[in-house]
């Protein structure tokens, strides 16, 4: 520990750490635009400049190492003037349409302009007239609103290992765009939406399905059915100003009813169903010498990633559809039949933490006789907008439970929301399938937590099973390369596209920080700790679905409705 | 158009790292006349770089073009002396006359336009160079006439065949 002086106050610092980290710990808020926690500083935007005694100019605190005894001014008139000028210059070519912008109220450029007291347009630059890219089913790019901070480029390259976008051109013609300035839909973009999560402005946003949903709700001839994903109930509260880590499943269900949805189902139910199929598939692969390691298939960004970058691993992917698509298929078949409804008069909505789910819902193989299994996907942010729009006061709602026959869930299904959750749920059920009894301790600590790579060795009745859990596709890429190079000690791998899993998905509240992810994770673990029903195979409604309709896991009906196939995908990569 | 053997060029750069990117792109452009989508992707694959990155680097430099050169390749000087003598207006005239932007090629494949910093003929400013022929002391009117003369040359060739 060394001490430095900040604004005439003594502050403790780790020698060698970046000044910005010291300041943050000391509770001094220095604004940033290009900075990303846990990544190497880029020092590009200069918003975080401070005065350091003895330095000729202002220095970027994000990239300036601490030395003992240094004297720092973080909010001197000179510093504030510099920051204000930077914002004024960024605004000089920025569209004046804040009132119409999806990020109005959550835009970092807007709040910096407010904090720094920008009240007039001091510089007028030529506006850029770059066209919007509406080609992607998941993500809309509006380059006119881009301030070139580069966070999307870095998350796409360094966290996701995809690099669909990069800086193109030079000087005032620089743009963040795809190779050859093509549409995102033909690029290697996996639709994860992590770029949206880190974008400070409205330059990136989800392809909204709100209008589709509102129109369906207003259509008296439509039965509008909704499902909400395990990771949404522990994050949506943040969209209403509550602290991270509050589970609002009951209130969300009640709110969806108040919005006019005819049936509200829980995707955690079909997560349990997924586990029945996936654990059975795993056991079958182990017993019959099928392709191992088996890899999970719940995360649609990951699926596209394999199809385009690692087609040689397609056989390793579980053939199980994701919980969203399983429930979608069951709703338009079994549920329609049970309720005496024409499947073409059912509008099936999924509330997801994810933008890639919009892409997944549109995959051509996800249909039954011409009807898409899922008609619209709303992100956590969109459902919050819908609740605001319809003036629903959450505080006045009594928490409610989801509808039968797809309302019951085990906490194993709920764990799907966090990285490691699918693995933990699958282990519980696979153990039961192999041994015929429950695990003594259901909690599998080794696969829990927010780390990007987790590995464990399990002993199932003498059978040694190697499992790995990765999130953030750059981690997945490294693991696949190890396997390509001959690593063969793993049997089962869970991959989640987004770092930390769906609780940090691209459809979640903007600018999710690591401490929020951890709080959401704890909320899921608490649900599991307190639950009476903790294994997917013990879910009565899942059992009944097999009795009444599906037959048995991996049976013919399951094969037809709950499983899918993948194919290599040609993209610009 | 003949297919360019990018693989042959890459053979000379076996095991090269990302620092070889610009020399490779230069070599490809030298052989191919421009950087095609296929070669950008191939070069990226060879160096383990995503296409977006290769494209990003290539677009940073004026020397790289992404469309084949036209039959008549125009190098228009925007150096200091030419600028003082009004090359901005000349550039506008060329863009308007040919309906293209720097780096592009007309749809009939006749003309392509490149903006260069200084071609060392400041005494003749403003100046442009078409397939090695210099045209001096340009005005927007004279530029139109010069372009017409190349069009004439092209149609004469067609008739003589």
mmCIF file of N, CA, C and O in Angstrom, chain A residues 153 157 162-171 177-182 186 572-573, chain B residues 18 35-38 40-41 45 49-53 55-57 59-62 66:
data_model
loop_
_atom_site.group_PDB
_atom_site.id
_atom_site.type_symbol
_atom_site.label_atom_id
_atom_site.label_comp_id
_atom_site.label_asym_id
_atom_site.label_seq_id
_atom_site.Cartn_x
_atom_site.Cartn_y
_atom_site.Cartn_z
ATOM 1 N N UNK A 153 -16.763 -2.811 -30.091
ATOM 2 C CA UNK A 153 -15.713 -3.514 -30.830
ATOM 3 C C UNK A 153 -14.934 -4.409 -29.878
ATOM 4 O O UNK A 153 -14.635 -5.568 -30.178
ATOM 5 N N UNK A 157 -14.776 -8.526 -29.726
ATOM 6 C CA UNK A 157 -13.502 -9.200 -29.981
ATOM 7 C C UNK A 157 -12.967 -9.901 -28.724
ATOM 8 O O UNK A 157 -12.648 -11.081 -28.750
ATOM 9 N N UNK A 162 -15.603 -12.905 -31.396
ATOM 10 C CA UNK A 162 -16.350 -12.946 -32.650
ATOM 11 C C UNK A 162 -15.810 -11.936 -33.668
ATOM 12 O O UNK A 162 -15.582 -12.260 -34.825
ATOM 13 N N UNK A 163 -15.611 -10.697 -33.235
ATOM 14 C CA UNK A 163 -15.097 -9.630 -34.110
ATOM 15 C C UNK A 163 -15.940 -9.435 -35.361
ATOM 16 O O UNK A 163 -15.424 -9.396 -36.465
ATOM 17 N N UNK A 164 -17.232 -9.297 -35.170
ATOM 18 C CA UNK A 164 -18.091 -9.013 -36.324
ATOM 19 C C UNK A 164 -17.929 -7.565 -36.766
ATOM 20 O O UNK A 164 -18.187 -7.230 -37.916
ATOM 21 N N UNK A 165 -17.542 -6.700 -35.835
ATOM 22 C CA UNK A 165 -17.441 -5.272 -36.147
ATOM 23 C C UNK A 165 -16.068 -4.750 -35.781
ATOM 24 O O UNK A 165 -15.384 -5.306 -34.912
ATOM 25 N N UNK A 166 -15.682 -3.679 -36.460
ATOM 26 C CA UNK A 166 -14.411 -3.047 -36.136
ATOM 27 C C UNK A 166 -14.458 -1.603 -36.633
ATOM 28 O O UNK A 166 -15.407 -1.214 -37.317
ATOM 29 N N UNK A 167 -13.432 -0.848 -36.304
ATOM 30 C CA UNK A 167 -13.314 0.500 -36.838
ATOM 31 C C UNK A 167 -12.946 0.403 -38.310
ATOM 32 O O UNK A 167 -12.031 -0.335 -38.678
ATOM 33 N N UNK A 168 -13.635 1.160 -39.116
ATOM 34 C CA UNK A 168 -13.380 1.154 -40.547
ATOM 35 C C UNK A 168 -13.202 2.599 -40.996
ATOM 36 O O UNK A 168 -13.902 3.490 -40.506
ATOM 37 N N UNK A 169 -12.271 2.829 -41.903
ATOM 38 C CA UNK A 169 -12.041 4.195 -42.384
ATOM 39 C C UNK A 169 -11.125 4.961 -41.447
ATOM 40 O O UNK A 169 -10.527 4.394 -40.534
ATOM 41 N N UNK A 170 -11.027 6.248 -41.683
ATOM 42 C CA UNK A 170 -10.072 7.042 -40.918
ATOM 43 C C UNK A 170 -10.610 8.445 -40.660
ATOM 44 O O UNK A 170 -11.407 8.966 -41.428
ATOM 45 N N UNK A 171 -10.088 9.027 -39.589
ATOM 46 C CA UNK A 171 -10.404 10.421 -39.276
ATOM 47 C C UNK A 171 -11.900 10.608 -39.076
ATOM 48 O O UNK A 171 -12.567 9.765 -38.482
ATOM 49 N N UNK A 177 -18.233 -0.641 -38.055
ATOM 50 C CA UNK A 177 -19.121 -1.403 -38.930
ATOM 51 C C UNK A 177 -18.540 -2.782 -39.200
ATOM 52 O O UNK A 177 -17.493 -3.149 -38.669
ATOM 53 N N UNK A 178 -19.243 -3.529 -40.021
ATOM 54 C CA UNK A 178 -18.838 -4.899 -40.327
ATOM 55 C C UNK A 178 -17.816 -4.898 -41.461
ATOM 56 O O UNK A 178 -17.601 -3.867 -42.098
ATOM 57 N N UNK A 179 -17.254 -6.040 -41.753
ATOM 58 C CA UNK A 179 -16.364 -6.166 -42.904
ATOM 59 C C UNK A 179 -17.146 -5.815 -44.163
ATOM 60 O O UNK A 179 -18.274 -6.264 -44.339
ATOM 61 N N UNK A 180 -16.572 -4.996 -45.005
ATOM 62 C CA UNK A 180 -17.175 -4.531 -46.270
ATOM 63 C C UNK A 180 -18.442 -3.715 -46.058
ATOM 64 O O UNK A 180 -19.199 -3.484 -46.985
ATOM 65 N N UNK A 181 -18.644 -3.279 -44.810
ATOM 66 C CA UNK A 181 -19.827 -2.479 -44.499
ATOM 67 C C UNK A 181 -21.117 -3.198 -44.903
ATOM 68 O O UNK A 181 -22.094 -2.577 -45.306
ATOM 69 N N UNK A 182 -21.123 -4.498 -44.799
ATOM 70 C CA UNK A 182 -22.304 -5.301 -45.096
ATOM 71 C C UNK A 182 -23.302 -5.189 -43.950
ATOM 72 O O UNK A 182 -22.975 -4.693 -42.886
ATOM 73 N N UNK A 186 -25.393 -10.697 -42.499
ATOM 74 C CA UNK A 186 -24.505 -11.598 -43.232
ATOM 75 C C UNK A 186 -23.104 -11.622 -42.617
ATOM 76 O O UNK A 186 -22.205 -12.264 -43.130
ATOM 77 N N UNK A 572 -19.305 -13.985 -43.463
ATOM 78 C CA UNK A 572 -18.039 -13.262 -43.601
ATOM 79 C C UNK A 572 -17.373 -13.287 -42.237
ATOM 80 O O UNK A 572 -17.886 -12.717 -41.283
ATOM 81 N N UNK A 573 -16.253 -13.989 -42.122
ATOM 82 C CA UNK A 573 -15.648 -14.105 -40.782
ATOM 83 C C UNK A 573 -14.151 -13.828 -40.769
ATOM 84 O O UNK A 573 -13.572 -13.510 -41.755
ATOM 85 N N UNK B 18 0.505 -11.057 -37.541
ATOM 86 C CA UNK B 18 -0.366 -9.967 -37.963
ATOM 87 C C UNK B 18 0.421 -8.767 -38.490
ATOM 88 O O UNK B 18 -0.115 -7.962 -39.229
ATOM 89 N N UNK B 35 -8.425 -4.956 -53.824
ATOM 90 C CA UNK B 35 -8.613 -6.013 -52.833
ATOM 91 C C UNK B 35 -10.037 -6.548 -52.954
ATOM 92 O O UNK B 35 -10.990 -5.846 -52.629
ATOM 93 N N UNK B 36 -10.173 -7.753 -53.442
ATOM 94 C CA UNK B 36 -11.512 -8.332 -53.562
ATOM 95 C C UNK B 36 -11.949 -8.851 -52.200
ATOM 96 O O UNK B 36 -11.142 -9.044 -51.299
ATOM 97 N N UNK B 37 -13.243 -9.082 -52.065
ATOM 98 C CA UNK B 37 -13.776 -9.629 -50.804
ATOM 99 C C UNK B 37 -13.112 -10.961 -50.497
ATOM 100 O O UNK B 37 -12.766 -11.245 -49.349
ATOM 101 N N UNK B 38 -12.961 -11.762 -51.535
ATOM 102 C CA UNK B 38 -12.389 -13.096 -51.323
ATOM 103 C C UNK B 38 -10.971 -12.990 -50.784
ATOM 104 O O UNK B 38 -10.601 -13.683 -49.846
ATOM 105 N N UNK B 40 -9.565 -10.473 -49.172
ATOM 106 C CA UNK B 40 -9.559 -9.952 -47.796
ATOM 107 C C UNK B 40 -9.824 -11.097 -46.814
ATOM 108 O O UNK B 40 -9.123 -11.262 -45.811
ATOM 109 N N UNK B 41 -10.823 -11.921 -47.149
ATOM 110 C CA UNK B 41 -11.163 -13.032 -46.257
ATOM 111 C C UNK B 41 -10.022 -14.050 -46.188
ATOM 112 O O UNK B 41 -9.676 -14.543 -45.110
ATOM 113 N N UNK B 45 -7.892 -15.171 -42.905
ATOM 114 C CA UNK B 45 -7.817 -16.565 -42.484
ATOM 115 C C UNK B 45 -6.360 -16.988 -42.277
ATOM 116 O O UNK B 45 -6.016 -17.633 -41.293
ATOM 117 N N UNK B 49 -6.806 -13.456 -38.529
ATOM 118 C CA UNK B 49 -7.464 -12.181 -38.208
ATOM 119 C C UNK B 49 -8.875 -12.191 -38.790
ATOM 120 O O UNK B 49 -9.087 -12.673 -39.902
ATOM 121 N N UNK B 50 -9.848 -11.630 -38.050
ATOM 122 C CA UNK B 50 -11.198 -11.559 -38.600
ATOM 123 C C UNK B 50 -11.266 -10.614 -39.801
ATOM 124 O O UNK B 50 -10.495 -9.652 -39.882
ATOM 125 N N UNK B 51 -12.186 -10.885 -40.715
ATOM 126 C CA UNK B 51 -12.329 -10.059 -41.915
ATOM 127 C C UNK B 51 -12.590 -8.599 -41.557
ATOM 128 O O UNK B 51 -12.112 -7.690 -42.240
ATOM 129 N N UNK B 52 -13.332 -8.378 -40.464
ATOM 130 C CA UNK B 52 -13.640 -6.995 -40.081
ATOM 131 C C UNK B 52 -12.361 -6.232 -39.762
ATOM 132 O O UNK B 52 -12.235 -5.048 -40.069
ATOM 133 N N UNK B 53 -11.409 -6.921 -39.159
ATOM 134 C CA UNK B 53 -10.148 -6.267 -38.787
ATOM 135 C C UNK B 53 -9.309 -5.976 -40.031
ATOM 136 O O UNK B 53 -8.765 -4.878 -40.180
ATOM 137 N N UNK B 55 -10.393 -5.575 -43.041
ATOM 138 C CA UNK B 55 -11.072 -4.510 -43.766
ATOM 139 C C UNK B 55 -10.840 -3.160 -43.072
ATOM 140 O O UNK B 55 -10.610 -2.142 -43.710
ATOM 141 N N UNK B 56 -10.876 -3.186 -41.732
ATOM 142 C CA UNK B 56 -10.646 -1.960 -40.965
ATOM 143 C C UNK B 56 -9.262 -1.384 -41.232
ATOM 144 O O UNK B 56 -9.107 -0.188 -41.465
ATOM 145 N N UNK B 57 -8.262 -2.242 -41.213
ATOM 146 C CA UNK B 57 -6.898 -1.787 -41.469
ATOM 147 C C UNK B 57 -6.779 -1.266 -42.904
ATOM 148 O O UNK B 57 -6.246 -0.181 -43.156
ATOM 149 N N UNK B 59 -9.028 -0.089 -44.932
ATOM 150 C CA UNK B 59 -9.741 1.170 -45.223
ATOM 151 C C UNK B 59 -9.066 2.359 -44.544
ATOM 152 O O UNK B 59 -9.374 3.503 -44.865
ATOM 153 N N UNK B 60 -8.173 2.078 -43.584
ATOM 154 C CA UNK B 60 -7.466 3.191 -42.924
ATOM 155 C C UNK B 60 -6.528 3.876 -43.916
ATOM 156 O O UNK B 60 -6.266 5.061 -43.814
ATOM 157 N N UNK B 61 -6.019 3.117 -44.881
ATOM 158 C CA UNK B 61 -5.030 3.651 -45.808
ATOM 159 C C UNK B 61 -5.662 3.956 -47.158
ATOM 160 O O UNK B 61 -6.416 3.152 -47.686
ATOM 161 N N UNK B 62 -5.290 5.115 -47.702
ATOM 162 C CA UNK B 62 -5.838 5.515 -48.999
ATOM 163 C C UNK B 62 -5.373 4.611 -50.131
ATOM 164 O O UNK B 62 -6.001 4.540 -51.171
ATOM 165 N N UNK B 66 -11.113 -1.227 -53.226
ATOM 166 C CA UNK B 66 -11.940 -2.423 -53.070
ATOM 167 C C UNK B 66 -12.784 -2.699 -54.306
ATOM 168 O O UNK B 66 -13.657 -3.536 -54.288
#
